[in-house]
PDB file of C-alpha atoms and ligand atoms in Angstrom:
ATOM      1  CA  MET A   8      -1.086 -17.718  20.821  1.00  0.00           C
ATOM      2  CA  GLU A   9       1.772 -15.491  18.784  1.00  0.00           C
ATOM      3  CA  ILE A  10       0.598 -13.966  15.224  1.00  0.00           C
ATOM      4  CA  ASN A  11       2.968 -13.528  12.335  1.00  0.00           C
ATOM      5  CA  PHE A  12       1.477 -10.633  10.797  1.00  0.00           C
ATOM      6  CA  LYS A  13       1.615 -10.186   7.252  1.00  0.00           C
ATOM      7  CA  LYS A  14       1.791  -6.539   6.068  1.00  0.00           C
ATOM      8  CA  LYS A  15       0.969  -8.277   2.305  1.00  0.00           C
ATOM      9  CA  PHE A  16      -2.110  -8.189   3.428  1.00  0.00           C
ATOM     10  CA  GLY A  17      -2.627  -5.304   5.377  1.00  0.00           C
ATOM     11  CA  GLN A  18      -2.744  -6.928   8.562  1.00  0.00           C
ATOM     12  CA  ASN A  19      -2.979  -4.444  11.058  1.00  0.00           C
ATOM     13  CA  PHE A  20      -5.141  -5.383  13.572  1.00  0.00           C
ATOM     14  CA  LEU A  21      -7.577  -3.979  16.799  1.00  0.00           C
ATOM     15  CA  THR A  22      -7.563  -4.937  20.253  1.00  0.00           C
ATOM     16  CA  ASP A  23      -9.329  -1.862  22.301  1.00  0.00           C
ATOM     17  CA  THR A  24     -12.242  -3.295  23.499  1.00  0.00           C
ATOM     18  CA  ASN A  25     -14.138   0.237  24.148  1.00  0.00           C
ATOM     19  CA  LEU A  26     -12.892   1.396  20.881  1.00  0.00           C
ATOM     20  CA  LEU A  27     -14.638  -1.693  19.103  1.00  0.00           C
ATOM     21  CA  ILE A  28     -17.698  -1.441  20.912  1.00  0.00           C
ATOM     22  CA  SER A  29     -18.113   2.148  19.484  1.00  0.00           C
ATOM     23  CA  ILE A  30     -17.444   0.980  15.600  1.00  0.00           C
ATOM     24  CA  ALA A  31     -20.681  -1.696  15.966  1.00  0.00           C
ATOM     25  CA  LYS A  32     -22.423   0.936  17.242  1.00  0.00           C
ATOM     26  CA  ASP A  33     -21.782   3.289  14.519  1.00  0.00           C
ATOM     27  CA  SER A  34     -23.147   0.470  12.011  1.00  0.00           C
ATOM     28  CA  LEU A  35     -26.473   0.907  13.834  1.00  0.00           C
ATOM     29  CA  VAL A  36     -25.978  -3.565  14.232  1.00  0.00           C
ATOM     30  CA  ASN A  37     -28.802  -4.775  15.785  1.00  0.00           C
ATOM     31  CA  LYS A  38     -29.908  -8.501  16.702  1.00  0.00           C
ATOM     32  CA  ASP A  39     -32.075  -8.739  12.954  1.00  0.00           C
ATOM     33  CA  THR A  40     -28.761  -7.545  11.190  1.00  0.00           C
ATOM     34  CA  THR A  41     -26.395  -9.368   9.301  1.00  0.00           C
ATOM     35  CA  VAL A  42     -22.559  -8.553   8.754  1.00  0.00           C
ATOM     36  CA  LEU A  43     -20.309  -9.070   6.141  1.00  0.00           C
ATOM     37  CA  GLU A  44     -16.764  -8.482   7.436  1.00  0.00           C
ATOM     38  CA  ILE A  45     -13.603  -8.336   4.665  1.00  0.00           C
ATOM     39  CA  GLY A  46     -10.781  -9.165   6.791  1.00  0.00           C
ATOM     40  CA  ALA A  47     -11.359 -11.337  10.236  1.00  0.00           C
ATOM     41  CA  GLY A  48      -7.999 -10.502  11.484  1.00  0.00           C
ATOM     42  CA  ALA A  49      -7.798 -11.773  14.814  1.00  0.00           C
ATOM     43  CA  GLY A  50     -11.446 -11.762  15.171  1.00  0.00           C
ATOM     44  CA  ALA A  51     -11.648  -8.892  17.401  1.00  0.00           C
ATOM     45  CA  LEU A  52     -14.298  -7.122  15.655  1.00  0.00           C
ATOM     46  CA  THR A  53     -16.124 -10.114  14.771  1.00  0.00           C
ATOM     47  CA  LEU A  54     -16.730 -10.839  18.180  1.00  0.00           C
ATOM     48  CA  VAL A  55     -17.956  -7.356  19.326  1.00  0.00           C
ATOM     49  CA  LEU A  56     -20.750  -7.540  16.255  1.00  0.00           C
ATOM     50  CA  ALA A  57     -21.960 -11.276  17.008  1.00  0.00           C
ATOM     51  CA  LYS A  58     -22.495 -10.218  20.351  1.00  0.00           C
ATOM     52  CA  THR A  59     -25.591  -8.420  18.544  1.00  0.00           C
ATOM     53  CA  ALA A  60     -25.688  -9.446  15.041  1.00  0.00           C
ATOM     54  CA  LYS A  61     -27.941 -12.006  14.065  1.00  0.00           C
ATOM     55  CA  LYS A  62     -25.271 -13.267  11.767  1.00  0.00           C
ATOM     56  CA  VAL A  63     -21.964 -12.243  10.656  1.00  0.00           C
ATOM     57  CA  VAL A  64     -20.121 -13.365   7.481  1.00  0.00           C
ATOM     58  CA  SER A  65     -16.425 -12.631   7.832  1.00  0.00           C
ATOM     59  CA  PHE A  66     -13.910 -13.518   5.238  1.00  0.00           C
ATOM     60  CA  GLU A  67     -10.314 -13.717   5.512  1.00  0.00           C
ATOM     61  CA  ILE A  68      -7.718 -14.319   3.126  1.00  0.00           C
ATOM     62  CA  ASP A  69      -4.977 -16.028   5.305  1.00  0.00           C
ATOM     63  CA  LYS A  70      -5.445 -19.636   6.141  1.00  0.00           C
ATOM     64  CA  GLU A  71      -2.636 -19.418   9.135  1.00  0.00           C
ATOM     65  CA  LEU A  72      -5.119 -17.031  11.507  1.00  0.00           C
ATOM     66  CA  LEU A  73      -7.793 -20.320  11.979  1.00  0.00           C
ATOM     67  CA  PRO A  74      -6.720 -21.670  14.950  1.00  0.00           C
ATOM     68  CA  VAL A  75      -6.191 -18.140  16.824  1.00  0.00           C
ATOM     69  CA  LEU A  76      -9.967 -17.027  14.730  1.00  0.00           C
ATOM     70  CA  SER A  77     -11.168 -20.770  16.171  1.00  0.00           C
ATOM     71  CA  GLN A  78      -9.796 -19.816  19.651  1.00  0.00           C
ATOM     72  CA  ASN A  79     -11.677 -16.245  19.797  1.00  0.00           C
ATOM     73  CA  LEU A  80     -14.880 -17.334  18.237  1.00  0.00           C
ATOM     74  CA  LYS A  81     -15.614 -20.688  19.892  1.00  0.00           C
ATOM     75  CA  ASP A  82     -18.287 -19.411  22.339  1.00  0.00           C
ATOM     76  CA  MET A  83     -20.177 -17.846  19.109  1.00  0.00           C
ATOM     77  CA  ASP A  84     -22.321 -19.945  16.595  1.00  0.00           C
ATOM     78  CA  ASN A  85     -23.490 -17.510  14.645  1.00  0.00           C
ATOM     79  CA  VAL A  86     -20.190 -16.774  12.683  1.00  0.00           C
ATOM     80  CA  GLU A  87     -19.755 -18.104   9.136  1.00  0.00           C
ATOM     81  CA  LEU A  88     -15.721 -17.977   8.481  1.00  0.00           C
ATOM     82  CA  VAL A  89     -14.622 -18.068   4.740  1.00  0.00           C
ATOM     83  CA  PHE A  90     -11.135 -18.062   3.832  1.00  0.00           C
ATOM     84  CA  GLY A  91     -10.166 -16.780   0.720  1.00  0.00           C
ATOM     85  CA  ASP A  92      -9.772 -13.563  -1.167  1.00  0.00           C
ATOM     86  CA  PHE A  93     -12.715 -11.727  -0.787  1.00  0.00           C
ATOM     87  CA  LEU A  94     -12.635 -10.148  -4.636  1.00  0.00           C
ATOM     88  CA  LYS A  95     -12.182 -13.659  -6.045  1.00  0.00           C
ATOM     89  CA  PHE A  96     -15.740 -14.659  -4.956  1.00  0.00           C
ATOM     90  CA  THR A  97     -18.827 -13.686  -6.964  1.00  0.00           C
ATOM     91  CA  ASP A  98     -21.731 -11.938  -5.831  1.00  0.00           C
ATOM     92  CA  GLU A  99     -23.923 -15.009  -6.235  1.00  0.00           C
ATOM     93  CA  GLN A 100     -21.607 -16.843  -3.554  1.00  0.00           C
ATOM     94  CA  ILE A 101     -21.748 -13.914  -1.288  1.00  0.00           C
ATOM     95  CA  LEU A 102     -25.392 -13.260  -1.508  1.00  0.00           C
ATOM     96  CA  LYS A 103     -26.308 -16.795  -0.421  1.00  0.00           C
ATOM     97  CA  LYS A 104     -23.988 -16.782   2.586  1.00  0.00           C
ATOM     98  CA  THR A 105     -25.682 -12.898   3.641  1.00  0.00           C
ATOM     99  CA  GLY A 106     -29.021 -12.911   1.810  1.00  0.00           C
ATOM    100  CA  ALA A 107     -29.789  -9.775   0.244  1.00  0.00           C
ATOM    101  CA  ASP A 108     -30.035  -7.751   3.184  1.00  0.00           C
ATOM    102  CA  PHE A 109     -26.999  -7.057   5.398  1.00  0.00           C
ATOM    103  CA  ILE A 110     -24.502  -4.432   6.169  1.00  0.00           C
ATOM    104  CA  VAL A 111     -20.459  -3.704   5.632  1.00  0.00           C
ATOM    105  CA  VAL A 112     -18.459  -3.617   8.683  1.00  0.00           C
ATOM    106  CA  ALA A 113     -14.876  -3.826   8.461  1.00  0.00           C
ATOM    107  CA  ASN A 114     -11.361  -2.738   9.250  1.00  0.00           C
ATOM    108  CA  LEU A 115     -10.649  -2.710   5.782  1.00  0.00           C
ATOM    109  CA  PRO A 116      -7.363  -4.270   4.209  1.00  0.00           C
ATOM    110  CA  TYR A 117      -6.083  -0.626   3.074  1.00  0.00           C
ATOM    111  CA  TYR A 118      -4.495  -1.773  -0.273  1.00  0.00           C
ATOM    112  CA  ILE A 119      -7.777  -2.781  -1.700  1.00  0.00           C
ATOM    113  CA  THR A 120     -10.050  -0.297  -0.231  1.00  0.00           C
ATOM    114  CA  SER A 121     -10.686   1.652  -3.421  1.00  0.00           C
ATOM    115  CA  PRO A 122     -12.182  -2.184  -5.844  1.00  0.00           C
ATOM    116  CA  LEU A 123     -13.924  -3.299  -2.830  1.00  0.00           C
ATOM    117  CA  ILE A 124     -15.770   0.248  -2.503  1.00  0.00           C
ATOM    118  CA  SER A 125     -16.584  -0.244  -6.112  1.00  0.00           C
ATOM    119  CA  ARG A 126     -17.998  -3.908  -5.967  1.00  0.00           C
ATOM    120  CA  PHE A 127     -20.571  -2.733  -3.166  1.00  0.00           C
ATOM    121  CA  LEU A 128     -21.485   0.618  -4.920  1.00  0.00           C
ATOM    122  CA  SER A 129     -21.668  -1.025  -8.178  1.00  0.00           C
ATOM    123  CA  GLY A 130     -23.188  -4.733  -8.382  1.00  0.00           C
ATOM    124  CA  LYS A 131     -25.595  -7.002  -7.839  1.00  0.00           C
ATOM    125  CA  LEU A 132     -24.312  -6.609  -4.229  1.00  0.00           C
ATOM    126  CA  HIS A 133     -26.474  -3.981  -2.389  1.00  0.00           C
ATOM    127  CA  PRO A 134     -25.837  -3.538   1.316  1.00  0.00           C
ATOM    128  CA  LYS A 135     -27.836  -1.066   3.120  1.00  0.00           C
ATOM    129  CA  SER A 136     -24.742   0.456   4.627  1.00  0.00           C
ATOM    130  CA  LEU A 137     -21.168   0.284   4.703  1.00  0.00           C
ATOM    131  CA  THR A 138     -18.891   1.235   8.134  1.00  0.00           C
ATOM    132  CA  ILE A 139     -15.573   0.871   7.387  1.00  0.00           C
ATOM    133  CA  MET A 140     -12.346   1.590   8.185  1.00  0.00           C
ATOM    134  CA  VAL A 141     -10.151   3.460   5.664  1.00  0.00           C
ATOM    135  CA  GLN A 142      -7.217   5.527   6.051  1.00  0.00           C
ATOM    136  CA  LYS A 143      -7.782   8.706   7.119  1.00  0.00           C
ATOM    137  CA  GLU A 144      -6.847  10.930   3.801  1.00  0.00           C
ATOM    138  CA  VAL A 145      -8.904   8.363   1.550  1.00  0.00           C
ATOM    139  CA  ALA A 146     -12.479   9.065   4.172  1.00  0.00           C
ATOM    140  CA  ASP A 147     -11.502  12.972   3.614  1.00  0.00           C
ATOM    141  CA  ARG A 148     -11.890  12.088  -0.653  1.00  0.00           C
ATOM    142  CA  ILE A 149     -15.041   9.506   0.037  1.00  0.00           C
ATOM    143  CA  CYS A 150     -16.824  12.285   1.788  1.00  0.00           C
ATOM    144  CA  ALA A 151     -15.657  15.714   0.024  1.00  0.00           C
ATOM    145  CA  SER A 152     -17.716  18.435  -1.233  1.00  0.00           C
ATOM    146  CA  PRO A 153     -17.385  20.057  -4.949  1.00  0.00           C
ATOM    147  CA  LYS A 154     -15.133  22.927  -5.520  1.00  0.00           C
ATOM    148  CA  THR A 155     -12.428  21.855  -2.710  1.00  0.00           C
ATOM    149  CA  LYS A 156      -8.834  19.960  -3.285  1.00  0.00           C
ATOM    150  CA  ASP A 157     -10.213  15.930  -2.128  1.00  0.00           C
ATOM    151  CA  TYR A 158     -13.111  15.731  -4.155  1.00  0.00           C
ATOM    152  CA  GLY A 159     -12.606  13.684  -7.259  1.00  0.00           C
ATOM    153  CA  VAL A 160     -13.716  10.255  -9.039  1.00  0.00           C
ATOM    154  CA  LEU A 161     -13.638   8.669  -5.103  1.00  0.00           C
ATOM    155  CA  SER A 162     -15.818  11.310  -4.085  1.00  0.00           C
ATOM    156  CA  ILE A 163     -18.347  10.918  -6.586  1.00  0.00           C
ATOM    157  CA  MET A 164     -18.311   7.442  -7.210  1.00  0.00           C
ATOM    158  CA  VAL A 165     -19.429   6.828  -3.776  1.00  0.00           C
ATOM    159  CA  GLN A 166     -21.711  10.227  -3.710  1.00  0.00           C
ATOM    160  CA  LEU A 167     -23.572   8.970  -6.745  1.00  0.00           C
ATOM    161  CA  VAL A 168     -25.345   6.388  -5.177  1.00  0.00           C
ATOM    162  CA  ALA A 169     -25.138   6.870  -1.188  1.00  0.00           C
ATOM    163  CA  ASP A 170     -24.694   9.575   1.887  1.00  0.00           C
ATOM    164  CA  ALA A 171     -21.183   9.625   2.992  1.00  0.00           C
ATOM    165  CA  LYS A 172     -19.589  10.934   6.275  1.00  0.00           C
ATOM    166  CA  VAL A 173     -16.501  10.026   9.227  1.00  0.00           C
ATOM    167  CA  VAL A 174     -17.870   9.419  11.755  1.00  0.00           C
ATOM    168  CA  ARG A 175     -14.819   8.607  13.500  1.00  0.00           C
ATOM    169  CA  GLN A 176     -11.074   9.152  13.891  1.00  0.00           C
ATOM    170  CA  VAL A 177      -8.637   6.655  14.773  1.00  0.00           C
ATOM    171  CA  SER A 178      -5.127   7.098  15.544  1.00  0.00           C
ATOM    172  CA  ARG A 179      -2.983   4.615  14.158  1.00  0.00           C
ATOM    173  CA  LYS A 180      -1.426   3.887  17.966  1.00  0.00           C
ATOM    174  CA  MET A 181      -4.931   2.174  18.328  1.00  0.00           C
ATOM    175  CA  PHE A 182      -3.735  -0.431  15.848  1.00  0.00           C
ATOM    176  CA  THR A 183      -0.781  -3.147  15.915  1.00  0.00           C
ATOM    177  CA  PRO A 184       1.306  -3.341  14.544  1.00  0.00           C
ATOM    178  CA  GLN A 185       1.397   0.447  13.811  1.00  0.00           C
ATOM    179  CA  PRO A 186       0.781   1.705  10.189  1.00  0.00           C
ATOM    180  CA  ASN A 187       2.558   5.034   9.037  1.00  0.00           C
ATOM    181  CA  VAL A 188      -0.867   6.230   8.814  1.00  0.00           C
ATOM    182  CA  ASP A 189      -4.208   7.483  11.005  1.00  0.00           C
ATOM    183  CA  SER A 190      -7.988   6.300  10.259  1.00  0.00           C
ATOM    184  CA  SER A 191     -11.084   6.729  10.200  1.00  0.00           C
ATOM    185  CA  ILE A 192     -14.633   4.984  10.301  1.00  0.00           C
ATOM    186  CA  VAL A 193     -16.518   5.693   6.955  1.00  0.00           C
ATOM    187  CA  LYS A 194     -20.283   5.766   7.092  1.00  0.00           C
ATOM    188  CA  ILE A 195     -21.999   5.314   3.905  1.00  0.00           C
ATOM    189  CA  ASP A 196     -25.246   4.400   3.736  1.00  0.00           C
ATOM    190  CA  THR A 197     -26.462   3.517  -0.111  1.00  0.00           C
ATOM    191  CA  LYS A 198     -29.734   5.365  -0.819  1.00  0.00           C
ATOM    192  CA  LYS A 199     -30.652   3.839  -4.603  1.00  0.00           C
ATOM    193  CA  THR A 200     -29.147   2.320  -7.389  1.00  0.00           C
ATOM    194  CA  ILE A 201     -28.493   3.871 -10.771  1.00  0.00           C
ATOM    195  CA  GLN A 202     -28.555   2.794 -14.250  1.00  0.00           C
ATOM    196  CA  ASN A 203     -25.450   2.933 -16.580  1.00  0.00           C
ATOM    197  CA  TYR A 204     -23.645   3.251 -13.098  1.00  0.00           C
ATOM    198  CA  GLU A 205     -20.244   1.822 -14.285  1.00  0.00           C
ATOM    199  CA  GLN A 206     -20.840   3.786 -17.514  1.00  0.00           C
ATOM    200  CA  ILE A 207     -20.990   6.639 -15.657  1.00  0.00           C
ATOM    201  CA  VAL A 208     -17.909   6.327 -13.697  1.00  0.00           C
ATOM    202  CA  ASN A 209     -15.817   6.119 -16.045  1.00  0.00           C
ATOM    203  CA  PHE A 210     -17.307   9.289 -17.635  1.00  0.00           C
ATOM    204  CA  VAL A 211     -16.335  10.696 -14.254  1.00  0.00           C
ATOM    205  CA  LYS A 212     -12.685   9.238 -15.050  1.00  0.00           C
ATOM    206  CA  LEU A 213     -13.007  11.196 -18.162  1.00  0.00           C
ATOM    207  CA  CYS A 214     -14.109  14.861 -16.824  1.00  0.00           C
ATOM    208  CA  PHE A 215     -10.961  14.462 -14.362  1.00  0.00           C
ATOM    209  CA  LEU A 216      -8.285  13.363 -17.010  1.00  0.00           C
ATOM    210  CA  ALA A 217      -6.149  16.184 -15.851  1.00  0.00           C
ATOM    211  CA  ARG A 218      -7.570  18.051 -12.971  1.00  0.00           C
ATOM    212  CA  ARG A 219      -6.630  21.623 -13.986  1.00  0.00           C
ATOM    213  CA  LYS A 220      -7.323  21.484 -17.073  1.00  0.00           C
ATOM    214  CA  THR A 221     -11.386  22.438 -17.747  1.00  0.00           C
ATOM    215  CA  LEU A 222     -13.645  20.164 -18.695  1.00  0.00           C
ATOM    216  CA  VAL A 223     -14.406  21.047 -22.471  1.00  0.00           C
ATOM    217  CA  ASN A 224     -10.121  19.832 -22.310  1.00  0.00           C
ATOM    218  CA  ASN A 225     -10.793  16.336 -20.898  1.00  0.00           C
ATOM    219  CA  LEU A 226     -14.066  15.612 -22.608  1.00  0.00           C
ATOM    220  CA  SER A 227     -12.678  16.959 -26.306  1.00  0.00           C
ATOM    221  CA  LYS A 228     -11.288  13.455 -26.122  1.00  0.00           C
ATOM    222  CA  GLN A 229     -14.175  11.669 -26.611  1.00  0.00           C
ATOM    223  CA  TYR A 230     -16.401  14.210 -27.647  1.00  0.00           C
ATOM    224  CA  THR A 231     -16.667  16.790 -30.287  1.00  0.00           C
ATOM    225  CA  LYS A 232     -16.718  20.583 -29.646  1.00  0.00           C
ATOM    226  CA  GLN A 233     -20.680  20.673 -31.330  1.00  0.00           C
ATOM    227  CA  GLN A 234     -21.699  17.687 -28.478  1.00  0.00           C
ATOM    228  CA  ILE A 235     -19.820  19.891 -25.839  1.00  0.00           C
ATOM    229  CA  ASN A 236     -21.438  22.950 -26.916  1.00  0.00           C
ATOM    230  CA  GLN A 237     -24.993  21.898 -26.696  1.00  0.00           C
ATOM    231  CA  ALA A 238     -25.137  20.014 -23.826  1.00  0.00           C
ATOM    232  CA  PHE A 239     -22.938  22.879 -22.093  1.00  0.00           C
ATOM    233  CA  THR A 240     -25.712  25.031 -23.223  1.00  0.00           C
ATOM    234  CA  ALA A 241     -28.504  22.732 -22.174  1.00  0.00           C
ATOM    235  CA  LEU A 242     -27.240  22.096 -18.646  1.00  0.00           C
ATOM    236  CA  ASN A 243     -26.204  25.945 -18.006  1.00  0.00           C
ATOM    237  CA  ILE A 244     -22.666  24.900 -17.509  1.00  0.00           C
ATOM    238  CA  SER A 245     -20.395  27.642 -18.422  1.00  0.00           C
ATOM    239  CA  LEU A 246     -17.184  26.783 -20.688  1.00  0.00           C
ATOM    240  CA  SER A 247     -14.186  27.298 -18.326  1.00  0.00           C
ATOM    241  CA  THR A 248     -15.569  24.676 -15.606  1.00  0.00           C
ATOM    242  CA  ARG A 249     -13.259  22.019 -14.132  1.00  0.00           C
ATOM    243  CA  ALA A 250     -14.873  18.695 -13.620  1.00  0.00           C
ATOM    244  CA  GLU A 251     -13.834  19.594  -9.708  1.00  0.00           C
ATOM    245  CA  GLU A 252     -16.983  22.026  -9.510  1.00  0.00           C
ATOM    246  CA  LEU A 253     -19.657  19.760 -10.925  1.00  0.00           C
ATOM    247  CA  ASN A 254     -21.274  17.758  -8.105  1.00  0.00           C
ATOM    248  CA  PRO A 255     -22.631  14.039  -8.297  1.00  0.00           C
ATOM    249  CA  GLN A 256     -25.772  15.040 -10.270  1.00  0.00           C
ATOM    250  CA  GLN A 257     -24.896  17.474 -12.884  1.00  0.00           C
ATOM    251  CA  PHE A 258     -21.565  14.765 -13.547  1.00  0.00           C
ATOM    252  CA  ILE A 259     -25.443  12.178 -14.008  1.00  0.00           C
ATOM    253  CA  ASN A 260     -26.598  14.760 -16.269  1.00  0.00           C
ATOM    254  CA  LEU A 261     -24.237  16.163 -18.558  1.00  0.00           C
ATOM    255  CA  TYR A 262     -23.745  12.082 -19.301  1.00  0.00           C
ATOM    256  CA  ASP A 263     -27.384  11.499 -20.015  1.00  0.00           C
ATOM    257  CA  PHE A 264     -27.200  14.848 -22.730  1.00  0.00           C
ATOM    258  CA  LEU A 265     -24.081  13.721 -24.304  1.00  0.00           C
ATOM    259  CA  ILE A 266     -24.845  10.076 -24.784  1.00  0.00           C
ATOM    260  CA  LYS A 267     -27.751  11.163 -26.658  1.00  0.00           C
TER     261      LYS A 267
HETATM  262  N1  LIG B  12     -10.911  -7.112  11.554  1.00  0.00           N
HETATM  263  C1  LIG B  12      -9.102  -7.067  12.262  1.00  0.00           C
HETATM  264  C2  LIG B  12      -9.387  -6.424  12.978  1.00  0.00           C
HETATM  265  O1  LIG B  12      -9.931  -5.159  13.177  1.00  0.00           O
HETATM  266  O2  LIG B  12      -8.253  -6.090  13.886  1.00  0.00           O
HETATM  267  C3  LIG B  12      -7.894  -7.568  10.822  1.00  0.00           C
HETATM  268  C4  LIG B  12      -8.034  -5.928  10.162  1.00  0.00           C
HETATM  269  S1  LIG B  12      -7.052  -6.002   9.447  1.00  0.00           S
HETATM  270  C5  LIG B  12      -6.770  -4.226   8.873  1.00  0.00           C
HETATM  271  C6  LIG B  12      -7.759  -6.271   8.033  1.00  0.00           C
HETATM  272  C7  LIG B  12      -7.452  -8.562   7.487  1.00  0.00           C
HETATM  273  O3  LIG B  12      -8.200  -8.145   6.269  1.00  0.00           O
HETATM  274  C8  LIG B  12      -6.070  -9.511   7.821  1.00  0.00           C
HETATM  275  O4  LIG B  12      -7.051  -9.874   8.888  1.00  0.00           O
HETATM  276  C9  LIG B  12      -6.146  -9.584   6.277  1.00  0.00           C
HETATM  277  O5  LIG B  12      -4.944 -11.045   6.287  1.00  0.00           O
HETATM  278  C10 LIG B  12      -7.035  -9.468   5.745  1.00  0.00           C
HETATM  279  N2  LIG B  12      -7.375  -9.514   4.272  1.00  0.00           N
HETATM  280  C11 LIG B  12      -6.425  -8.537   3.509  1.00  0.00           C
HETATM  281  N3  LIG B  12      -6.676  -9.246   1.973  1.00  0.00           N
HETATM  282  C12 LIG B  12      -7.785  -9.548   2.348  1.00  0.00           C
HETATM  283  C13 LIG B  12      -8.693 -10.260   1.126  1.00  0.00           C
HETATM  284  N4  LIG B  12      -8.815  -9.777  -0.338  1.00  0.00           N
HETATM  285  N5  LIG B  12      -9.670 -11.202   0.961  1.00  0.00           N
HETATM  286  C14 LIG B  12      -9.946 -11.118   2.499  1.00  0.00           C
HETATM  287  N6  LIG B  12      -9.883 -10.769   3.519  1.00  0.00           N
HETATM  288  C15 LIG B  12      -8.489 -10.133   2.920  1.00  0.00           C
END
């Protein structure tokens, strides 16, 4: 069946069965797992996941893919396809389909990588893990350590509540059509929820407002000199520190101190 690939939806499909099987293995899917996939595409990853999982719920924005998906998934009775923009569904609508206990496995549409990750880490949706294909540079940012050039808001947004590591590099040649970037599979294991997650992420954004400036400088947009001095003294942070030098827990400590 011929596919009219749509760039605006980030349609770069996978076909290599070995790679698809490896991604499923990376996710640790098993017969008791419910998988949520964002972007079924032609159903290649969906099919491999469905062969192992208890259930796969797969969202796809492009209704024109229905014929090819029906054909490719015709033998599977544990796949629920949902057509529409994933980001427009409410948490309740999604949880009704997946139940509370699920994992995310997806070759993500890259234009919505950040909103998707933030949705999974901030709200009521709380997957046990996310095994996701993202642009290589984004993977490096997600997993970066403090004091490196890749460390920033995205790294902290993830590492505040999860452990993240790059588990696989994927060349651009593995996709059809071939994109002009390489990719990585990142495994994000959620480990906790924190109160005020969104407020803390906004606070981290303030800390990184001007990356080259000191934390004191960025924080002074919102806090008084006295508040900042007190917090830095109490938490043993030097006044010349830049945001990229703090680890995720230090951002939480600083936030907690400053809002008191
Ligand atoms: N899973 C398939 C594969 O690995 O070959 C396709 C992956 S492709 C990178 C991303 C898919 O996400 C496309 O099929 C695209 O149409 C779909 N998509 C893009 N934006 C979406 C959205 N907001 N909600 C649901 N699906 C979306």
